[in-house]
Structure formats: structure tokens, C-alpha cells
Short mmCIF file of C-alpha atoms and ligand atoms in Angstrom, two decimals:
data_model
loop_
_atom_site.label_atom_id
_atom_site.label_comp_id
_atom_site.label_asym_id
_atom_site.label_seq_id
_atom_site.Cartn_x
_atom_site.Cartn_y
_atom_site.Cartn_z
CA UNK A 701 0.09 -0.10 0.15
CA UNK A 702 1.23 3.31 -0.96
CA UNK A 703 1.76 6.13 1.91
CA UNK A 704 1.25 9.67 1.77
CA UNK A 705 2.04 11.57 4.70
CA UNK A 706 0.72 15.15 5.30
CA UNK A 707 1.37 17.61 8.21
CA UNK A 708 -1.18 20.29 8.04
CA UNK A 709 0.80 22.25 10.57
CA UNK A 710 3.73 22.90 8.52
CA UNK A 711 3.03 25.56 5.83
CA UNK A 712 5.81 25.71 3.37
CA UNK A 713 4.74 28.64 1.29
CA UNK A 714 2.01 30.55 -0.53
CA UNK A 715 0.81 29.36 -3.98
CA UNK A 716 0.46 32.21 -6.09
CA UNK A 717 -2.72 31.90 -8.17
CA UNK A 718 -0.32 33.05 -11.07
CA UNK A 719 1.18 29.34 -10.92
CA UNK A 720 -1.85 28.47 -13.21
CA UNK A 721 -1.54 30.95 -15.70
CA UNK A 722 -1.91 31.11 -19.50
CA UNK A 723 0.16 32.20 -22.61
CA UNK A 724 -1.47 33.28 -25.74
CA UNK A 725 0.38 34.24 -28.86
CA UNK A 726 -0.50 35.38 -32.18
CA UNK A 727 0.00 31.89 -33.65
CA UNK A 728 -2.02 29.78 -35.77
CA UNK A 729 -5.62 29.69 -34.43
CA UNK A 730 -4.84 30.64 -30.77
CA UNK A 731 -5.78 34.60 -31.03
CA UNK A 732 -7.69 34.55 -34.28
CA UNK A 733 -10.52 32.11 -34.39
CA UNK A 734 -10.19 30.34 -31.07
CA UNK A 735 -10.40 33.53 -28.91
CA UNK A 736 -11.23 36.41 -31.13
CA UNK A 737 -13.54 36.33 -33.94
CA UNK A 738 -14.76 40.01 -34.51
CA UNK A 739 -17.60 41.92 -33.66
CA UNK A 740 -19.59 40.92 -36.88
CA UNK A 741 -18.94 37.09 -36.59
CA UNK A 742 -21.93 34.51 -36.46
CA UNK A 743 -20.21 33.10 -33.69
CA UNK A 744 -21.66 34.57 -30.56
CA UNK A 745 -19.27 37.30 -28.93
CA UNK A 746 -18.95 40.07 -26.81
CA UNK A 747 -16.88 42.94 -28.64
CA UNK A 748 -15.32 39.97 -30.75
CA UNK A 749 -14.26 37.96 -28.01
CA UNK A 750 -16.08 34.27 -28.30
CA UNK A 751 -18.55 33.57 -25.30
CA UNK A 752 -18.23 30.17 -25.18
CA UNK A 753 -14.43 30.14 -24.86
CA UNK A 754 -14.33 32.94 -22.48
CA UNK A 755 -17.36 31.38 -20.19
CA UNK A 756 -15.17 27.97 -20.02
CA UNK A 757 -11.66 30.10 -19.22
CA UNK A 758 -13.81 31.78 -16.73
CA UNK A 759 -14.74 28.59 -14.93
CA UNK A 760 -10.72 27.63 -14.36
CA UNK A 761 -10.03 31.19 -12.82
CA UNK A 762 -7.46 31.95 -15.54
CA UNK A 763 -5.33 34.17 -13.24
CA UNK A 764 -2.91 35.69 -15.66
CA UNK A 765 -2.64 35.89 -19.31
CA UNK A 766 0.64 36.28 -21.29
CA UNK A 767 0.42 38.35 -24.62
CA UNK A 768 1.45 38.76 -27.75
CA UNK A 769 4.24 36.19 -27.79
CA UNK A 770 6.50 34.17 -27.64
CA UNK A 771 8.55 34.66 -30.80
CA UNK A 772 6.11 36.86 -31.76
CA UNK A 773 6.48 39.33 -29.31
CA UNK A 774 9.92 40.38 -30.52
CA UNK A 775 8.37 41.32 -34.15
CA UNK A 776 5.68 43.01 -32.80
CA UNK A 777 5.20 46.44 -33.33
CA UNK A 778 2.17 47.84 -30.91
CA UNK A 779 1.38 50.76 -32.78
CA UNK A 780 0.09 48.49 -35.72
CA UNK A 781 -2.46 47.38 -33.40
CA UNK A 782 -4.18 50.49 -32.18
CA UNK A 783 -6.52 52.89 -33.86
CA UNK A 784 -9.27 52.31 -36.35
CA UNK A 785 -9.13 48.59 -37.56
CA UNK A 786 -9.47 49.38 -41.25
CA UNK A 787 -6.35 51.24 -41.40
CA UNK A 788 -4.15 48.99 -39.15
CA UNK A 789 -1.12 47.68 -40.81
CA UNK A 790 -1.65 44.33 -42.42
CA UNK A 791 1.47 42.20 -42.73
CA UNK A 792 2.91 38.21 -42.73
CA UNK A 793 3.33 36.58 -39.63
CA UNK A 794 6.80 35.35 -40.99
CA UNK A 795 7.64 33.34 -37.93
CA UNK A 796 4.11 31.32 -37.66
CA UNK A 797 2.59 29.95 -40.96
CA UNK A 798 3.35 33.06 -43.34
CA UNK A 799 -0.17 33.94 -42.94
CA UNK A 800 -1.70 37.62 -42.86
CA UNK A 801 -1.83 39.22 -39.51
CA UNK A 802 -4.30 42.15 -39.89
CA UNK A 803 -3.13 43.56 -36.33
CA UNK A 804 -7.25 43.50 -35.47
CA UNK A 805 -6.31 42.19 -31.98
CA UNK A 806 -4.43 44.81 -30.36
CA UNK A 807 -3.52 46.29 -27.12
CA UNK A 808 -7.05 47.57 -26.52
CA UNK A 809 -8.58 44.42 -27.51
CA UNK A 810 -5.72 42.18 -25.24
CA UNK A 811 -7.18 44.58 -22.18
CA UNK A 812 -10.71 43.79 -22.99
CA UNK A 813 -10.12 40.24 -23.08
CA UNK A 814 -8.37 40.40 -19.74
CA UNK A 815 -11.29 42.44 -18.39
CA UNK A 816 -13.78 39.78 -19.73
CA UNK A 817 -11.54 36.96 -18.08
CA UNK A 818 -11.29 38.96 -15.01
CA UNK A 819 -7.43 37.95 -15.28
CA UNK A 820 -4.22 39.96 -14.53
CA UNK A 821 -2.35 41.55 -17.67
CA UNK A 822 1.24 40.01 -18.70
CA UNK A 823 2.41 42.04 -21.73
CA UNK A 824 5.73 40.90 -23.40
CA UNK A 825 7.66 43.55 -24.67
CA UNK A 826 10.06 43.65 -27.96
CA UNK A 827 13.91 43.67 -27.18
CA UNK A 828 14.60 41.83 -30.58
CA UNK A 829 13.56 44.14 -33.03
CA UNK A 830 12.16 47.24 -31.12
CA UNK A 831 13.27 50.27 -29.71
CA UNK A 832 13.84 51.58 -25.98
CA UNK A 833 11.57 54.21 -27.07
CA UNK A 834 8.75 52.40 -28.35
CA UNK A 835 8.77 50.14 -25.46
CA UNK A 836 8.70 52.89 -23.20
CA UNK A 837 5.72 54.60 -24.98
CA UNK A 838 3.92 51.12 -25.04
CA UNK A 839 4.02 51.37 -21.21
CA UNK A 840 3.44 55.10 -21.02
CA UNK A 841 0.13 54.06 -23.55
CA UNK A 842 -1.02 51.76 -21.23
CA UNK A 843 -0.25 53.10 -17.76
CA UNK A 844 0.03 56.76 -18.04
CA UNK A 845 -2.97 58.67 -16.41
CA UNK A 846 -1.79 62.53 -17.00
CA UNK A 847 -1.68 64.51 -19.79
CA UNK A 848 1.16 63.01 -22.46
CA UNK A 849 1.42 62.06 -26.03
CA UNK A 850 0.50 58.59 -25.70
CA UNK A 851 -2.04 58.67 -23.03
CA UNK A 852 -3.56 61.25 -25.11
CA UNK A 853 -3.55 59.02 -28.27
CA UNK A 854 -5.15 56.14 -26.11
CA UNK A 855 -8.02 58.56 -25.28
CA UNK A 856 -8.36 59.20 -28.74
CA UNK A 857 -8.32 55.57 -29.53
CA UNK A 858 -11.43 55.36 -27.35
CA UNK A 859 -10.14 54.80 -23.76
CA UNK A 860 -9.28 57.66 -21.80
CA UNK A 861 -8.77 55.27 -18.62
CA UNK A 862 -5.36 53.91 -18.00
CA UNK A 863 -5.19 49.80 -17.70
CA UNK A 864 -3.19 48.25 -15.13
CA UNK A 865 -0.04 46.15 -16.54
CA UNK A 866 0.72 43.79 -13.51
CA UNK A 867 3.94 41.74 -15.89
CA UNK A 868 5.77 42.83 -18.37
CA UNK A 869 8.40 40.86 -19.96
CA UNK A 870 11.39 42.57 -21.23
CA UNK A 871 11.91 40.43 -24.30
CA UNK A 872 11.41 36.88 -25.19
CA UNK A 873 13.73 33.78 -25.84
CA UNK A 874 16.23 36.57 -26.71
CA UNK A 875 18.96 33.64 -26.73
CA UNK A 876 16.96 32.69 -29.83
CA UNK A 877 14.21 33.85 -31.88
CA UNK A 878 14.25 37.06 -29.78
CA UNK A 879 17.64 38.39 -31.08
CA UNK A 880 20.14 35.38 -30.79
CA UNK A 881 21.92 37.37 -28.14
CA UNK A 882 24.79 36.36 -25.58
CA UNK A 883 23.64 36.69 -21.89
CA UNK A 884 26.10 39.54 -21.53
CA UNK A 885 24.63 41.31 -24.34
CA UNK A 886 20.90 40.62 -23.56
CA UNK A 887 22.08 41.42 -19.71
CA UNK A 888 23.16 44.84 -20.74
CA UNK A 889 20.10 45.37 -22.91
CA UNK A 890 17.81 44.62 -20.02
CA UNK A 891 19.45 46.90 -17.77
CA UNK A 892 18.81 49.83 -20.25
CA UNK A 893 15.23 48.61 -21.51
CA UNK A 894 14.20 48.11 -18.17
CA UNK A 895 14.64 51.67 -16.93
CA UNK A 896 12.11 53.22 -19.38
CA UNK A 897 9.27 50.36 -18.19
CA UNK A 898 8.24 53.14 -15.68
CA UNK A 899 5.83 52.90 -12.85
CA UNK A 900 3.46 55.75 -13.32
CA UNK A 901 1.62 54.96 -10.01
CA UNK A 902 3.35 54.07 -6.90
CA UNK A 903 0.01 51.69 -6.09
CA UNK A 904 0.44 49.79 -9.53
CA UNK A 905 4.11 48.69 -9.74
CA UNK A 906 4.64 46.66 -12.99
CA UNK A 907 6.46 43.46 -12.16
CA UNK A 908 9.20 43.17 -14.48
CA UNK A 909 10.49 39.95 -16.11
CA UNK A 910 14.11 39.49 -17.38
CA UNK A 911 14.47 36.70 -20.27
CA UNK A 912 15.95 33.54 -18.52
CA UNK A 913 17.14 30.62 -19.89
CA UNK A 914 15.83 27.57 -22.43
CA UNK A 915 15.91 24.14 -20.25
CA UNK A 916 19.16 23.55 -18.77
CA UNK A 917 21.07 26.70 -20.29
CA UNK A 918 22.72 27.35 -16.86
CA UNK A 919 25.16 29.52 -18.70
CA UNK A 920 22.49 32.11 -19.69
CA UNK A 921 21.02 32.28 -16.11
CA UNK A 922 24.75 32.96 -14.92
CA UNK A 923 25.67 35.33 -17.17
CA UNK A 924 22.39 37.25 -16.99
CA UNK A 925 22.52 37.42 -13.48
CA UNK A 926 26.23 38.39 -13.63
CA UNK A 927 25.65 41.35 -15.58
CA UNK A 928 22.72 42.46 -13.67
CA UNK A 929 23.39 41.50 -10.11
CA UNK A 930 24.61 44.89 -8.75
CA UNK A 931 21.09 46.18 -9.66
CA UNK A 932 18.98 42.81 -9.12
CA UNK A 933 19.87 42.75 -5.66
CA UNK A 934 17.89 44.48 -3.42
CA UNK A 935 17.14 47.60 -5.89
CA UNK A 936 13.57 47.89 -6.10
CA UNK A 937 11.41 47.05 -9.29
CA UNK A 938 14.74 46.45 -11.12
CA UNK A 939 14.11 42.78 -11.63
CA UNK A 940 11.14 41.24 -10.44
CA UNK A 941 11.14 37.83 -12.14
CA UNK A 942 13.58 35.66 -14.47
CA UNK A 943 11.79 33.46 -17.05
CA UNK A 944 12.50 29.83 -17.80
CA UNK A 945 10.95 27.89 -20.94
CA UNK A 946 10.77 24.10 -20.90
CA UNK A 947 8.63 22.05 -23.38
CA UNK A 948 8.14 18.41 -22.95
CA UNK A 949 8.97 16.85 -26.60
CA UNK A 950 8.32 13.07 -26.03
CA UNK A 951 11.18 12.04 -28.04
CA UNK A 952 13.50 15.29 -28.29
CA UNK A 953 13.04 18.10 -30.60
CA UNK A 954 13.87 15.89 -33.57
CA UNK A 955 11.47 13.19 -33.07
CA UNK A 956 8.39 14.67 -30.99
CA UNK A 957 5.93 12.02 -32.27
CA UNK A 958 2.23 13.04 -32.49
CA UNK A 959 -0.47 13.79 -29.73
CA UNK A 960 -2.65 10.92 -30.50
CA UNK A 961 -0.36 8.01 -31.76
CA UNK A 962 1.89 6.64 -29.00
CA UNK A 963 2.87 3.66 -26.94
CA UNK A 964 3.39 2.42 -23.26
CA UNK A 965 7.26 3.31 -23.70
CA UNK A 966 6.48 6.87 -25.14
CA UNK A 967 3.86 7.48 -22.55
CA UNK A 968 6.77 6.66 -19.76
CA UNK A 969 8.93 8.82 -21.74
CA UNK A 970 6.79 11.83 -21.79
CA UNK A 971 6.26 11.68 -18.36
CA UNK A 972 10.07 11.14 -17.44
CA UNK A 973 10.75 14.12 -19.68
CA UNK A 974 8.06 16.34 -17.64
CA UNK A 975 9.41 15.49 -14.09
CA UNK A 976 12.84 17.05 -15.40
CA UNK A 977 10.82 20.22 -15.08
CA UNK A 978 11.58 19.56 -11.19
CA UNK A 979 15.20 19.29 -11.73
CA UNK A 980 15.40 22.64 -13.73
CA UNK A 981 13.83 24.49 -11.25
CA UNK A 982 16.22 23.43 -8.41
CA UNK A 983 19.44 23.92 -10.90
CA UNK A 984 18.26 27.57 -11.86
CA UNK A 985 17.12 28.06 -8.48
CA UNK A 986 20.46 27.43 -7.26
CA UNK A 987 22.01 30.03 -9.14
CA UNK A 988 19.38 32.42 -8.08
CA UNK A 989 20.17 31.46 -4.70
CA UNK A 990 23.68 32.74 -4.82
CA UNK A 991 22.65 36.15 -6.23
CA UNK A 992 19.52 36.50 -4.42
CA UNK A 993 19.28 34.31 -1.13
CA UNK A 994 16.23 36.06 -0.06
CA UNK A 995 14.45 34.84 -2.99
CA UNK A 996 12.93 38.22 -4.14
CA UNK A 997 13.42 37.30 -7.78
CA UNK A 998 10.33 34.91 -8.75
CA UNK A 999 11.35 32.09 -11.42
CA UNK A 1000 8.58 32.59 -13.93
CA UNK A 1001 7.97 29.21 -15.85
CA UNK A 1002 6.18 31.33 -18.64
CA UNK A 1003 6.21 28.76 -21.18
CA UNK A 1004 5.92 25.17 -20.41
CA UNK A 1005 3.68 22.21 -21.75
CA UNK A 1006 3.65 19.03 -24.80
CA UNK A 1007 4.91 19.95 -28.25
CA UNK A 1008 4.12 17.15 -30.39
CA UNK A 1009 4.20 17.08 -34.32
CA UNK A 1010 1.31 19.06 -35.81
CA UNK A 1011 -2.08 17.17 -36.47
CA UNK A 1012 -1.42 15.52 -40.03
CA UNK A 1013 -3.20 18.05 -42.65
CA UNK A 1014 -2.75 20.99 -40.94
CA UNK A 1015 -0.62 24.16 -41.39
CA UNK A 1016 3.01 22.99 -39.66
CA UNK A 1017 3.79 26.51 -38.29
CA UNK A 1018 0.17 26.93 -36.53
CA UNK A 1019 1.31 24.06 -33.88
CA UNK A 1020 -2.00 22.69 -33.54
CA UNK A 1021 -2.11 19.10 -31.64
CA UNK A 1022 -4.62 17.18 -30.01
CA UNK A 1023 -4.61 16.58 -26.28
CA UNK A 1024 -5.30 13.29 -24.45
CA UNK A 1025 -5.02 11.45 -20.75
CA UNK A 1026 -1.05 12.04 -21.51
CA UNK A 1027 -1.40 15.80 -21.52
CA UNK A 1028 -3.86 15.44 -18.39
CA UNK A 1029 -0.58 13.79 -16.45
CA UNK A 1030 1.64 16.39 -17.90
CA UNK A 1031 -0.31 19.26 -16.52
CA UNK A 1032 -1.15 17.59 -13.56
CA UNK A 1033 2.49 16.74 -12.66
CA UNK A 1034 3.81 20.14 -13.54
CA UNK A 1035 1.14 22.11 -11.78
CA UNK A 1036 2.39 19.69 -8.87
CA UNK A 1037 6.06 20.75 -8.70
CA UNK A 1038 5.15 24.41 -9.08
CA UNK A 1039 3.16 24.30 -5.95
CA UNK A 1040 6.11 22.49 -4.41
CA UNK A 1041 8.43 25.11 -5.43
CA UNK A 1042 6.06 28.13 -4.54
CA UNK A 1043 9.01 29.68 -2.63
CA UNK A 1044 10.77 30.48 -6.07
CA UNK A 1045 8.49 29.84 -8.67
CA UNK A 1046 5.87 32.66 -8.75
CA UNK A 1047 4.15 32.26 -12.11
CA UNK A 1048 3.80 29.55 -14.87
CA UNK A 1049 2.12 29.97 -17.95
CA UNK A 1050 1.03 27.15 -19.92
CA UNK A 1051 1.61 26.89 -23.68
CA UNK A 1052 -0.71 27.98 -25.26
CA UNK A 1053 -4.49 29.04 -24.08
CA UNK A 1054 -6.38 27.70 -27.30
CA UNK A 1055 -5.44 25.60 -30.57
CA UNK A 1056 -1.84 25.58 -30.00
CA UNK A 1057 0.47 23.42 -28.35
CA UNK A 1058 -1.10 21.74 -24.73
CA UNK A 1059 -4.26 24.01 -25.33
CA UNK A 1060 -6.89 23.75 -22.63
CA UNK A 1061 -9.43 24.56 -25.27
CA UNK A 1062 -9.89 23.72 -29.21
CA UNK A 1063 -12.14 25.23 -31.55
CA UNK A 1064 -13.57 24.24 -34.89
CA UNK A 1065 -15.56 26.92 -36.60
CA UNK A 1066 -18.29 27.55 -33.91
CA UNK A 1067 -17.78 24.64 -32.20
CA UNK A 1068 -15.53 24.24 -29.09
CA UNK A 1069 -14.34 21.39 -26.80
CA UNK A 1070 -12.49 21.47 -23.29
CA UNK A 1071 -9.30 18.85 -23.39
CA UNK A 1072 -8.19 16.65 -20.58
CA UNK A 1073 -5.63 19.41 -19.52
CA UNK A 1074 -8.54 21.87 -19.26
CA UNK A 1075 -9.98 19.57 -16.71
CA UNK A 1076 -6.97 19.18 -14.90
CA UNK A 1077 -6.72 22.91 -14.07
CA UNK A 1078 -10.45 22.96 -13.17
CA UNK A 1079 -9.39 20.01 -10.53
CA UNK A 1080 -6.27 22.16 -9.47
CA UNK A 1081 -7.94 25.59 -9.12
CA UNK A 1082 -8.61 25.31 -5.22
CA UNK A 1083 -4.63 25.56 -4.62
CA UNK A 1084 -4.98 28.77 -6.26
CA UNK A 1085 -3.90 31.55 -3.34
CA UNK A 1086 -3.40 28.36 -0.71
CA UNK A 1087 -0.70 27.40 1.47
CA UNK A 1088 1.73 24.40 0.14
CA UNK A 1089 1.45 21.72 3.29
CA UNK A 1090 4.50 19.37 4.23
CA UNK A 1091 3.68 16.42 2.11
CA UNK A 1092 5.61 12.99 1.50
CA UNK A 1093 4.70 10.26 -0.69
CA UNK A 1094 6.23 6.81 -0.50
CA UNK A 1095 6.60 5.55 -3.89
CA UNK A 1096 7.95 2.86 -5.89
CA UNK A 1097 9.79 3.42 -9.49
CA UNK A 1098 7.81 2.19 -12.57
CA UNK A 1099 8.20 2.70 -16.18
CA UNK A 1100 10.63 1.25 -18.76
CA UNK A 1101 14.25 0.67 -18.45
CA UNK A 1102 15.26 4.12 -19.94
CA UNK A 1103 12.36 5.83 -18.46
CA UNK A 1104 11.49 5.31 -14.87
CA UNK A 1105 9.10 7.47 -13.09
CA UNK A 1106 7.32 7.43 -9.53
CA UNK A 1107 4.32 5.60 -9.68
CA UNK A 1108 2.58 8.46 -8.11
CA UNK A 1109 3.18 12.15 -7.38
CA UNK A 1110 1.09 14.80 -5.12
CA UNK A 1111 1.01 18.20 -3.89
CA UNK A 1112 -0.80 19.51 -0.88
CA UNK A 1113 -2.32 22.85 0.06
CA UNK A 1114 -5.02 24.43 2.61
CA UNK A 1115 -6.99 26.51 0.57
CA UNK A 1116 -8.74 30.13 1.32
CA UNK A 1117 -11.56 28.08 2.19
CA UNK A 1118 -10.15 26.22 5.08
CA UNK A 1119 -10.14 22.77 3.25
CA UNK A 1120 -7.14 21.10 2.41
CA UNK A 1121 -6.34 20.00 -0.91
CA UNK A 1122 -4.72 17.23 -2.28
CA UNK A 1123 -3.94 16.61 -5.86
CA UNK A 1124 -2.22 13.32 -6.49
CA UNK A 1125 -1.46 11.62 -10.11
CA UNK A 1126 -1.23 8.00 -11.08
CA UNK A 1127 1.52 7.85 -13.51
CA UNK A 1128 1.14 4.07 -14.21
CA UNK A 1129 -0.25 3.35 -17.50
CA UNK A 1130 -2.08 0.31 -16.44
CA UNK A 1131 -1.93 -0.33 -12.32
CA UNK A 1132 -4.04 0.85 -9.81
CA UNK A 1133 -2.71 1.59 -6.52
CA UNK A 1134 -4.11 1.43 -3.06
CA UNK A 1135 -3.35 4.46 -0.74
CA UNK A 1136 -3.28 5.23 2.28
CA UNK A 1137 -3.06 8.88 3.41
CA UNK A 1138 -2.25 10.05 6.97
CA UNK A 1139 -2.77 13.58 8.16
CA UNK A 1140 -0.64 14.26 11.18
CA UNK A 1141 -2.46 15.53 14.58
CA UNK A 1142 -5.45 16.37 12.38
CA UNK A 1143 -8.89 14.65 12.04
CA UNK A 1144 -11.04 14.50 8.87
CA UNK A 1145 -14.60 15.12 8.86
CA UNK A 1146 -15.66 15.14 5.30
CA UNK A 1147 -14.26 14.48 1.75
CA UNK A 1148 -15.27 15.55 -1.36
CA UNK A 1149 -13.29 13.76 -4.52
CA UNK A 1150 -13.00 14.28 -8.33
CA UNK A 1151 -11.20 12.20 -10.97
CA UNK A 1152 -10.29 12.28 -14.08
CA UNK A 1153 -9.19 8.84 -15.84
CA UNK A 1154 -9.23 7.07 -19.39
CA UNK A 1155 -6.92 4.87 -21.34
CA UNK A 1156 -3.34 6.68 -21.94
CA UNK A 1157 -4.87 8.03 -25.32
CA UNK A 1158 -8.50 8.72 -24.27
CA UNK A 1159 -9.32 12.44 -25.65
CA UNK A 1160 -12.26 14.50 -26.40
CA UNK A 1161 -13.45 15.26 -30.12
CA UNK A 1162 -15.72 17.79 -31.80
CA UNK A 1163 -18.08 14.51 -32.08
CA UNK A 1164 -17.31 13.03 -28.79
CA UNK A 1165 -16.68 16.16 -26.55
CA UNK A 1166 -17.33 14.69 -23.27
CA UNK A 1167 -15.32 11.35 -23.69
CA UNK A 1168 -12.78 12.48 -21.16
CA UNK A 1169 -14.19 14.39 -18.07
CA UNK A 1170 -13.97 14.42 -14.24
CA UNK A 1171 -16.09 12.29 -12.15
CA UNK A 1172 -17.29 12.13 -8.62
CA UNK A 1173 -14.75 9.77 -6.70
CA UNK A 1174 -16.19 7.71 -3.94
CA UNK A 1175 -15.01 5.07 -2.10
CA UNK A 1176 -12.38 7.03 0.36
CA UNK A 1177 -12.62 5.41 3.80
CA UNK A 1178 -12.19 7.92 6.65
CA UNK A 1179 -10.95 7.18 10.04
CA UNK A 1180 -10.12 10.05 12.41
CA UNK A 1181 -6.86 11.14 10.23
CA UNK A 1182 -6.39 8.81 7.89
CA UNK A 1183 -7.82 7.81 4.63
CA UNK A 1184 -7.63 4.77 2.29
CA UNK A 1185 -8.49 4.70 -1.36
CA UNK A 1186 -7.59 3.01 -4.58
CA UNK A 1187 -6.67 5.33 -7.31
CA UNK A 1188 -6.79 3.83 -10.92
CA UNK A 1189 -4.28 3.87 -13.41
CA UNK A 1190 -3.66 6.85 -15.53
CA UNK A 1191 -5.37 9.23 -13.33
CA UNK A 1192 -5.70 12.71 -11.75
CA UNK A 1193 -7.42 12.92 -8.70
CA UNK A 1194 -8.06 15.78 -6.47
CA UNK A 1195 -9.44 15.42 -2.59
CA UNK A 1196 -11.11 18.34 -0.88
CA UNK A 1197 -10.72 17.42 2.85
CA UNK A 1198 -12.58 19.26 5.58
CA UNK A 1199 -10.78 19.10 8.65
O1 AHR B 2326 5.07 28.67 -27.78
C1 AHR B 2326 5.62 28.73 -29.17
C2 AHR B 2326 6.97 29.25 -28.74
O2 AHR B 2326 7.66 28.44 -28.34
C3 AHR B 2326 7.30 30.78 -28.62
O3 AHR B 2326 6.72 31.58 -29.65
C4 AHR B 2326 8.82 30.95 -28.25
O4 AHR B 2326 8.65 31.66 -27.20
C5 AHR B 2326 9.03 29.33 -28.17
O5 AHR B 2326 10.07 28.89 -28.48
#
């Protein structure tokens, strides 16, 4: 019998709601079609935003949305996306599929989307091909309230009130698509560009995010921090966060495989590669600890998720892929890891929200489906703003010779509602496990459970939109502070305990 120990009396840190953040780029059918259809579309919309999609996203309490990229961010010139739509510049989205970008979704539309979602804003600026002036004016346009050229322009475009920019990214992947820079070169640019990302209101400070590493590029982390640390340490608002990007490519970048076509070996390889996230957080966290022992700088995992070959017959530049129980496990594992490292990880954004990579929602014309990954976010939402509790799981190694993973993986928090939330994943493709959970010096009054389970490749389609959906989980035996239950193979479980 597997044992899970929970100590409700040892709180390990606060779980920022932003650990369940999202990312939407001008890429494929994420923004256009997936979210924004325009005011004149026959698809029901509010100010151009799909009603069905916004409603579904509100249900998972999206805390924050990153925009406009991604690689697109370092090619984006924000002034192309303001003013009357008919006169907005049309251009080719060279990075993603070579399609026409008509700029009909710009700053005003993004802010309107976040208003409808009720989420925080995370705008990613352009360092790769943009100027300091351009970035500075964008911040002025969005946040300045008095008389100024940019505030006047915003008012002229129909929005006299300023917006709140909660997070601002100073460039994206500047080691690659964002300019192919060295860490020292970028570090110096960061120093310069961030200077002009001004806080125009003392009660609305912008959280500035410096471009961090790709995967295990510790050299980048070291180089950027080395170049900036005389400021990074202590100087308010110079650097609040450092990003990290890590995608799960089942067979590596050159052999990603397909979302729906995989076997048991690839299942374990995918989960093993996902668990690597923890090592990356520890590795980059250790470097950060040297420069920032007080953990003032957040690690911002602003791109994570599975990345497969695109669905056959779709535009390779659109990164459209299906989503199965394998993705549900990838989401559950990552979200548990972020919770467990909430002392350093302050935000994480799955890539991407709709129709791209590990999407929570897929659309086809007026139809919309929720993916298994969506349901995992729904099941984890009670961790938002919770306090991480100490927990320990006795596990056994399972999988293949090359890819061994623990059979179970968990995180536990005490929610704002006072309940204890346990999210437990069974990584086995075919074995159920009996679990005994013991809570130290605490007795459980009631348990509510929900589970997402199915075959490894179970997924939802436009014909069968509810093939995979959470179900009530019964069969938990409670005795004082101990619980006994059986978790089925290939599943994500959420237990809410009243104590
Ligand atoms: O999410 C797709 C792309 O992956 C982003 O544009 C880029 O930042 C990353 O390489």
C-alpha cells in the first residue's frame, strides 16, 4: 500500500494563483478564431471575444494571461495594433505559418479580453527588433494617466482610462528567436530597456520579467545575473522575475511524435521528461540563490507544456495538436511541481491557451471542446492562493528501462476556504494503487473527490466532446486522520478534505 503523509501544521509557502497562468500568442488559431472572432462574426461574441471560450476560461479562474508572444513578441510593433481597424497595418506573420496578420487584435482588444476573463495582464515587450523608445511608449500608452502624448493617443482611440499592467516581459527568448544574443549582451540591454518600463503609479507597480534560460542553459542564467546583479540585488523594481522555458518533447526536438499515436514506452518517456522540470527549477534556483538568497526574484516558467508534431493535414506553422490523458498527466505533474516550489516559482504559463500546443480549449468553427488538460486546471484551481503543506509520498519506480518514474506524485495545500486540497497523479499506464493518506494530528470530517481517468490516449473530439471529463470519486474510507482509497491507473485525482 502506498503511503502519503501530510502535515497540516507545517505550511511551506504561499501558492500564487499565477502558477496556473496561461499564454496566448499571435500563432496559428490561438488568438484569431480561437479567442477573437470580431464583432461581426456569426459566432456569439462580446466585443469580438468568443462567448463560449471566455465562459469556459472563467470557470477555471484564469489568473493571468501572457501576450502577444512568444517569438511574435520580438517582431511585434504595438502601434500597428491600435486605432481604427480598417487602417491597421497588414503584415505577414513570418514566424508562424506565413499568414496575414491584420492587427485587428491589439492592445485594446487584449485588455478587453483580460477584463472579460477577470485576470491579470502580462504584456511581453519587444527587445529583439524594437527600440527602447517603442517599449517605453507602450508602457506610457497603457498605464499613464495624466497629460502625455501616449495617454492622449489612448484617449483618442477610445480609452481615456489607463490600464493596469501587472507583469511586463523585457523580451522573449533573446538567446534565440528574440535576437540570438549572448547573456552578457542581453543582460546589458535588460538594464537599459527596463529603465524605461516606468511605474507611473506607486500603487500599481509593474513586475518586470527578465528573459531567462531555455531548459538547462545554466550558462545563460549565470551570465544574465552576473551582468545585472549589482542592480538585481535589492534595487526595487529592477528585476522582479526571471523566466524559464521548458517544453516536453517526448522523443526530443527531432522526434516529437504525435499527440494521439504513441505507445506505453512513449508514455513513460513523456512523463519522465516532464518530471525533469523539477531538476530545472532546482538548478536555476540554485544559481538564483547565490545572487538573490532572499528569493525576491521569482522564477517565471512562462512557457511549458507538450509539443508534438502537428495534427496531420494542418499548417506546420500553426502548432495545432490534440490532447489526451497523457497531457492531463503532464499538466498535473507540472502543476504539482510548481506548487512544491512556490518559494521560488511565482508564475507559470501553459503554452498555449487555445488551439496551440497543449491547449486547454480546441475550436472548430463555432464548436468548442475542453481538453483533458482543461479539466486538470479545473481540478487544481482550489490550490490558487492556498498555503502549501508539507507532504511526503512513499513511491515505487515504474516505467521502462530507460524511463523510470515514480508511480505516484502529489502536492497538498490548505485553501483559502480552509479545506485541505490533495492533488495526486497515478503515472502508471495500467496499475491501480491502494493509498493510505495520514494527516498528522488532524481529523478529517468529510471528503469530496473528483477524478479524471481513462486510457492513455483517451481524448475529446468535436463529435464526442465529453469522452474525458472529471467524475465524482467515491470510495474514500475515513478514520480520524487517515484515509484509504484506490487510485486507478492513468489518473489525476483531487480530494478536498474538511478538517
Ligand atoms: O510557444 C511557441 C513558441 O515556443 C514561442 O513563440 C517561443 O517563445 C517558444 O520557442
